[in-house]
Amino acid sequence: MNIKSKIINETIKSIDLLNEDYLKKARQRLDSLTKPKHSLGMLEDISSRIVAIKETVIPTIEKKAVFVFASDHGITAEGISAYPPEVTAQMVYNFLDEGAAINAISMQTGTDVYVADIGVNHDFPDLKDLLSIKISRGTNNFLKNPAMTSVNAVKSLESGIKIAEKSALHGYDLIAGGEMGIGNTTSAAAVICLCLDLEASEIVGFGTGIDKETWILKVETVDKAIKKYGKKNMSALDVLSSVGGYEIGGIAGLMLGCAKSRIPVVADGFISTAAACIAIKLCPAVFDYLFFSHISSEKGHKLTLEKLNARPILDLDLRLGEGTGAVLAFPIIEAALSVYNNMNTFEKAGVSGEKQ
Amino acid sequence: MNIKSKIINETIKSIDLLNEDYLKKARQRLDSLTKPKHSLGMLEDISSRIVAIKETVIPTIEKKAVFVFASDHGITAEGISAYPPEVTAQMVYNFLDEGAAINAISMQTGTDVYVADIGVNHDFPDLKDLLSIKISRGTNNFLKNPAMTSVNAVKSLESGIKIAEKSALHGYDLIAGGEMGIGNTTSAAAVICLCLDLEASEIVGFGTGIDKETWILKVETVDKAIKKYGKKNMSALDVLSSVGGYEIGGIAGLMLGCAKSRIPVVADGFISTAAACIAIKLCPAVFDYLFFSHISSEKGHKLTLEKLNARPILDLDLRLGEGTGAVLAFPIIEAALSVYNNMNTFEKAGVSGEKQ
């Protein structure tokens, strides 16, 4: 499917695979430091990748942000969620009041929190840290009609790209996408199934805590959606408009925009990984700029990460979303860079190397 | 075996199982916060446990330290290590020069680093942040004679307890034990096998990076030690003096001392877990005060953690020691407390709960 959007097409075109020279330089530096080779495992992978993303041999992180994209979902009419839909708007106020989990974790890790109303079924007044990018007051029930028009799917991606571009101008150099949207694990499951050709029952989970009966209904709902919209060589935009959510499009756009600006971008849990599926389907090279922060306890997340060949940083049984897992991984990423930048080399420290 | 040490016996006697009332209070608070119940997984377990350890409903962490216990090992004479023994002393200088991985990670996480010379085969001058608690210039080759006398095993435990007590006086309220000692994965493997009745081949790993041939020699070495010293109902002190290291005793003492002072104490990797085996064998209740920071890529670590019923916080293929994994887990622990202390309740935020 041809995307009628200059900004999306230009963004995709600008995202290159990482430069092998920088990866090699990073490897050399890491191997010169006072530790057995590769003994810092994933920390070494993280720092190498950031060297190559930022194309600098002194990679630093100065300013961190999480963007919580909030949106409502018409699919909640099918009774697939444990919480009523009005919780989406209530939680937006809670974020802005700094009372949610994402605020507490961001406070601890020195991360700025912004909330983007990309499709909440509520009119917010102007509020500090609230980005008003509402496309509509929520998606359609995708069992009846496509979740959104393709024009709106494009808009959601563009919104995310624009946020990444502004963030780069403001000096943010580590970014996470989070989300809030009652019903969005159902939408995300459908997105993942259509992107990766998986079965509903493999991917649908218990979301915020539904019972077994509701889970069966949720599987059926996603199954129906796959049957209704699934087709060979379905484009990312088709998937997004058929069963997606505005927040999923927004996060996918954020990922693309960050990659364009050479900013490492951290995926959160299940919804965020659905967004990554869209972003990767649009532009496979974006994968190199993505860090998968954690493996959530939402049923299908593990399999999805495996299919994407993504190794998550944390595994803490989180299933909250909001960006919590992503921001929790920030200190690990920063520690990886501190190791890279601040350790002595064998030579400088006068430490003997391995026996020959 | 009766331990002839007032300080050890009093410490063990003073360590109580956690108070169930505090665990219940913590659970109630966590369930009142604006998130689905249990949706923050391990973060909720961590904060509950710290509430009960500190016996306060407003648990905070103000000051963090890692103590790197350094010691040499006579067993290196058997040729079981990839690095020459003089690296132990060289690395102590590197720690004090702030050039090692533990320094870089501690810098990033706001952790004070202290180095304890508990048995390095080198005479250090007086240096800032170096605690001189040398017992001797390294252990004996335990294939020939017990690694240390039982008097020295007691001394190593006492040293760790005393460091914990001083730390409490200085206001440290989150503590990790780290280590440096060429040869100590061999000693730790033997300690673990004797404590948990495991086979050498299940537990011995590749340490700092030995080849397959050296690994076979290392397995044989530990196997011989098990045959030489192993007996029914072997006491923790017997294990420590037969095949242990001073740093292993020091860390075990640190764990006991922290528990006595109600300070959460974080185990690092393989060596630190061997120390935990000693501490738990001396006093099973200490387990409640211990956080296992990560599962290292050292072969036997996973099985050891399983046997201890310990769930590690991170899994990043680290195999460096020094306390690196423990200090890397500090921000996760702090984020868990930030969630506990700073989130809004459903009531305060006016957010709807689950549908009935």
PDB file of N, CA and C in Angstrom, chain A residues 26 29-30 32-33 35 40 43-44 47-48 50-51 54 56-62 173 333-345 348, chain B residues 98-101 103-105 107-108:
ATOM      1  N   ALA A  26      33.304   0.273  18.845  1.00  0.00           N
ATOM      2  CA  ALA A  26      32.750   0.049  20.188  1.00  0.00           C
ATOM      3  C   ALA A  26      33.271  -1.262  20.756  1.00  0.00           C
ATOM      4  N   ARG A  29      36.879  -0.904  21.883  1.00  0.00           N
ATOM      5  CA  ARG A  29      36.957  -0.188  23.157  1.00  0.00           C
ATOM      6  C   ARG A  29      36.549  -1.118  24.301  1.00  0.00           C
ATOM      7  N   LEU A  30      35.440  -1.811  24.158  1.00  0.00           N
ATOM      8  CA  LEU A  30      34.949  -2.689  25.228  1.00  0.00           C
ATOM      9  C   LEU A  30      35.979  -3.764  25.572  1.00  0.00           C
ATOM     10  N   SER A  32      39.124  -3.507  25.415  1.00  0.00           N
ATOM     11  CA  SER A  32      40.337  -2.948  26.016  1.00  0.00           C
ATOM     12  C   SER A  32      40.141  -2.628  27.499  1.00  0.00           C
ATOM     13  N   LEU A  33      38.898  -2.735  27.978  1.00  0.00           N
ATOM     14  CA  LEU A  33      38.594  -2.333  29.355  1.00  0.00           C
ATOM     15  C   LEU A  33      38.920  -3.446  30.352  1.00  0.00           C
ATOM     16  N   LYS A  35      38.224  -5.883  32.260  1.00  0.00           N
ATOM     17  CA  LYS A  35      37.250  -6.943  32.548  1.00  0.00           C
ATOM     18  C   LYS A  35      37.490  -8.038  31.517  1.00  0.00           C
ATOM     19  N   LEU A  40      30.434  -8.354  30.520  1.00  0.00           N
ATOM     20  CA  LEU A  40      29.278  -7.549  30.930  1.00  0.00           C
ATOM     21  C   LEU A  40      28.069  -7.784  30.022  1.00  0.00           C
ATOM     22  N   LEU A  43      25.030  -5.522  28.713  1.00  0.00           N
ATOM     23  CA  LEU A  43      25.463  -4.122  28.850  1.00  0.00           C
ATOM     24  C   LEU A  43      26.371  -3.754  27.677  1.00  0.00           C
ATOM     25  N   GLU A  44      27.184  -4.702  27.241  1.00  0.00           N
ATOM     26  CA  GLU A  44      28.104  -4.439  26.129  1.00  0.00           C
ATOM     27  C   GLU A  44      27.342  -4.306  24.806  1.00  0.00           C
ATOM     28  N   SER A  47      25.632  -0.781  24.901  1.00  0.00           N
ATOM     29  CA  SER A  47      26.502   0.373  24.652  1.00  0.00           C
ATOM     30  C   SER A  47      27.016   0.376  23.216  1.00  0.00           C
ATOM     31  N   SER A  48      27.353  -0.790  22.663  1.00  0.00           N
ATOM     32  CA  SER A  48      27.818  -0.842  21.271  1.00  0.00           C
ATOM     33  C   SER A  48      26.767  -0.260  20.342  1.00  0.00           C
ATOM     34  N   ILE A  50      24.388   1.781  21.024  1.00  0.00           N
ATOM     35  CA  ILE A  50      24.165   3.223  21.180  1.00  0.00           C
ATOM     36  C   ILE A  50      25.307   4.016  20.531  1.00  0.00           C
ATOM     37  N   VAL A  51      26.524   3.492  20.622  1.00  0.00           N
ATOM     38  CA  VAL A  51      27.648   4.116  19.901  1.00  0.00           C
ATOM     39  C   VAL A  51      27.304   4.226  18.407  1.00  0.00           C
ATOM     40  N   LYS A  54      24.216   6.683  17.746  1.00  0.00           N
ATOM     41  CA  LYS A  54      24.568   8.098  17.893  1.00  0.00           C
ATOM     42  C   LYS A  54      25.785   8.476  17.059  1.00  0.00           C
ATOM     43  N   THR A  56      28.947   8.195  17.663  1.00  0.00           N
ATOM     44  CA  THR A  56      29.965   8.894  18.437  1.00  0.00           C
ATOM     45  C   THR A  56      30.650   7.874  19.325  1.00  0.00           C
ATOM     46  N   VAL A  57      31.950   8.060  19.542  1.00  0.00           N
ATOM     47  CA  VAL A  57      32.633   7.114  20.424  1.00  0.00           C
ATOM     48  C   VAL A  57      32.565   7.535  21.896  1.00  0.00           C
ATOM     49  N   ILE A  58      31.938   8.674  22.153  1.00  0.00           N
ATOM     50  CA  ILE A  58      31.692   9.071  23.549  1.00  0.00           C
ATOM     51  C   ILE A  58      30.181   9.276  23.720  1.00  0.00           C
ATOM     52  N   PRO A  59      29.441   8.179  23.766  1.00  0.00           N
ATOM     53  CA  PRO A  59      27.986   8.290  23.804  1.00  0.00           C
ATOM     54  C   PRO A  59      27.487   8.668  25.195  1.00  0.00           C
ATOM     55  N   THR A  60      26.671   9.678  25.268  1.00  0.00           N
ATOM     56  CA  THR A  60      26.126  10.048  26.579  1.00  0.00           C
ATOM     57  C   THR A  60      24.613  10.192  26.479  1.00  0.00           C
ATOM     58  N   ILE A  61      23.995  10.175  27.637  1.00  0.00           N
ATOM     59  CA  ILE A  61      22.557  10.440  27.697  1.00  0.00           C
ATOM     60  C   ILE A  61      22.358  11.596  28.654  1.00  0.00           C
ATOM     61  N   GLU A  62      21.785  12.667  28.133  1.00  0.00           N
ATOM     62  CA  GLU A  62      21.647  13.882  28.938  1.00  0.00           C
ATOM     63  C   GLU A  62      20.211  14.103  29.402  1.00  0.00           C
ATOM     64  N   ASP A 173      17.642  12.553  24.428  1.00  0.00           N
ATOM     65  CA  ASP A 173      18.476  11.589  23.708  1.00  0.00           C
ATOM     66  C   ASP A 173      18.270  10.151  24.159  1.00  0.00           C
ATOM     67  N   ILE A 333      20.437   1.035  30.850  1.00  0.00           N
ATOM     68  CA  ILE A 333      21.045   1.581  29.632  1.00  0.00           C
ATOM     69  C   ILE A 333      22.102   2.624  29.993  1.00  0.00           C
ATOM     70  N   GLU A 334      21.774   3.461  30.969  1.00  0.00           N
ATOM     71  CA  GLU A 334      22.739   4.484  31.383  1.00  0.00           C
ATOM     72  C   GLU A 334      23.972   3.857  32.038  1.00  0.00           C
ATOM     73  N   ALA A 335      23.764   2.789  32.798  1.00  0.00           N
ATOM     74  CA  ALA A 335      24.909   2.102  33.411  1.00  0.00           C
ATOM     75  C   ALA A 335      25.793   1.492  32.324  1.00  0.00           C
ATOM     76  N   ALA A 336      25.167   0.986  31.277  1.00  0.00           N
ATOM     77  CA  ALA A 336      25.940   0.408  30.167  1.00  0.00           C
ATOM     78  C   ALA A 336      26.850   1.471  29.550  1.00  0.00           C
ATOM     79  N   LEU A 337      26.330   2.682  29.415  1.00  0.00           N
ATOM     80  CA  LEU A 337      27.151   3.761  28.858  1.00  0.00           C
ATOM     81  C   LEU A 337      28.218   4.220  29.846  1.00  0.00           C
ATOM     82  N   SER A 338      27.884   4.210  31.126  1.00  0.00           N
ATOM     83  CA  SER A 338      28.877   4.609  32.122  1.00  0.00           C
ATOM     84  C   SER A 338      30.068   3.648  32.100  1.00  0.00           C
ATOM     85  N   VAL A 339      29.780   2.368  31.991  1.00  0.00           N
ATOM     86  CA  VAL A 339      30.845   1.366  31.860  1.00  0.00           C
ATOM     87  C   VAL A 339      31.701   1.680  30.639  1.00  0.00           C
ATOM     88  N   TYR A 340      31.035   1.917  29.531  1.00  0.00           N
ATOM     89  CA  TYR A 340      31.732   2.173  28.267  1.00  0.00           C
ATOM     90  C   TYR A 340      32.630   3.408  28.363  1.00  0.00           C
ATOM     91  N   ASN A 341      32.116   4.446  28.972  1.00  0.00           N
ATOM     92  CA  ASN A 341      32.848   5.719  29.000  1.00  0.00           C
ATOM     93  C   ASN A 341      33.871   5.834  30.119  1.00  0.00           C
ATOM     94  N   ASN A 342      33.573   5.208  31.255  1.00  0.00           N
ATOM     95  CA  ASN A 342      34.348   5.538  32.453  1.00  0.00           C
ATOM     96  C   ASN A 342      35.341   4.489  32.928  1.00  0.00           C
ATOM     97  N   MET A 343      35.317   3.290  32.356  1.00  0.00           N
ATOM     98  CA  MET A 343      36.252   2.264  32.840  1.00  0.00           C
ATOM     99  C   MET A 343      37.672   2.515  32.329  1.00  0.00           C
ATOM    100  N   ASN A 344      38.631   2.086  33.133  1.00  0.00           N
ATOM    101  CA  ASN A 344      40.034   2.101  32.700  1.00  0.00           C
ATOM    102  C   ASN A 344      40.294   0.997  31.668  1.00  0.00           C
ATOM    103  N   THR A 345      41.253   1.253  30.809  1.00  0.00           N
ATOM    104  CA  THR A 345      41.744   0.174  29.943  1.00  0.00           C
ATOM    105  C   THR A 345      42.785  -0.630  30.733  1.00  0.00           C
ATOM    106  N   LYS A 348      46.024   1.404  30.794  1.00  0.00           N
ATOM    107  CA  LYS A 348      46.063   2.532  31.713  1.00  0.00           C
ATOM    108  C   LYS A 348      46.149   2.059  33.167  1.00  0.00           C
TER     109      LYS A 348
ATOM    110  N   GLU B  98      39.044   4.170  40.740  1.00  0.00           N
ATOM    111  CA  GLU B  98      37.697   4.335  40.160  1.00  0.00           C
ATOM    112  C   GLU B  98      37.633   3.959  38.690  1.00  0.00           C
ATOM    113  N   GLY B  99      38.442   2.963  38.313  1.00  0.00           N
ATOM    114  CA  GLY B  99      38.502   2.609  36.899  1.00  0.00           C
ATOM    115  C   GLY B  99      37.867   1.284  36.526  1.00  0.00           C
ATOM    116  N   ALA B 100      37.281   0.602  37.506  1.00  0.00           N
ATOM    117  CA  ALA B 100      36.705  -0.719  37.206  1.00  0.00           C
ATOM    118  C   ALA B 100      35.219  -0.602  36.893  1.00  0.00           C
ATOM    119  N   ALA B 101      34.649  -1.703  36.429  1.00  0.00           N
ATOM    120  CA  ALA B 101      33.219  -1.713  36.087  1.00  0.00           C
ATOM    121  C   ALA B 101      32.360  -1.346  37.293  1.00  0.00           C
ATOM    122  N   ASN B 103      33.034   0.611  39.659  1.00  0.00           N
ATOM    123  CA  ASN B 103      33.068   2.061  39.871  1.00  0.00           C
ATOM    124  C   ASN B 103      32.138   2.772  38.890  1.00  0.00           C
ATOM    125  N   ALA B 104      32.193   2.351  37.631  1.00  0.00           N
ATOM    126  CA  ALA B 104      31.386   3.010  36.598  1.00  0.00           C
ATOM    127  C   ALA B 104      29.893   2.851  36.892  1.00  0.00           C
ATOM    128  N   ILE B 105      29.514   1.653  37.317  1.00  0.00           N
ATOM    129  CA  ILE B 105      28.089   1.407  37.597  1.00  0.00           C
ATOM    130  C   ILE B 105      27.672   2.099  38.891  1.00  0.00           C
ATOM    131  N   MET B 107      28.985   4.846  40.111  1.00  0.00           N
ATOM    132  CA  MET B 107      28.920   6.274  39.782  1.00  0.00           C
ATOM    133  C   MET B 107      27.531   6.602  39.236  1.00  0.00           C
ATOM    134  N   GLN B 108      27.081   5.767  38.321  1.00  0.00           N
ATOM    135  CA  GLN B 108      25.800   5.982  37.656  1.00  0.00           C
ATOM    136  C   GLN B 108      24.627   5.861  38.626  1.00  0.00           C
TER     137      GLN B 108
END
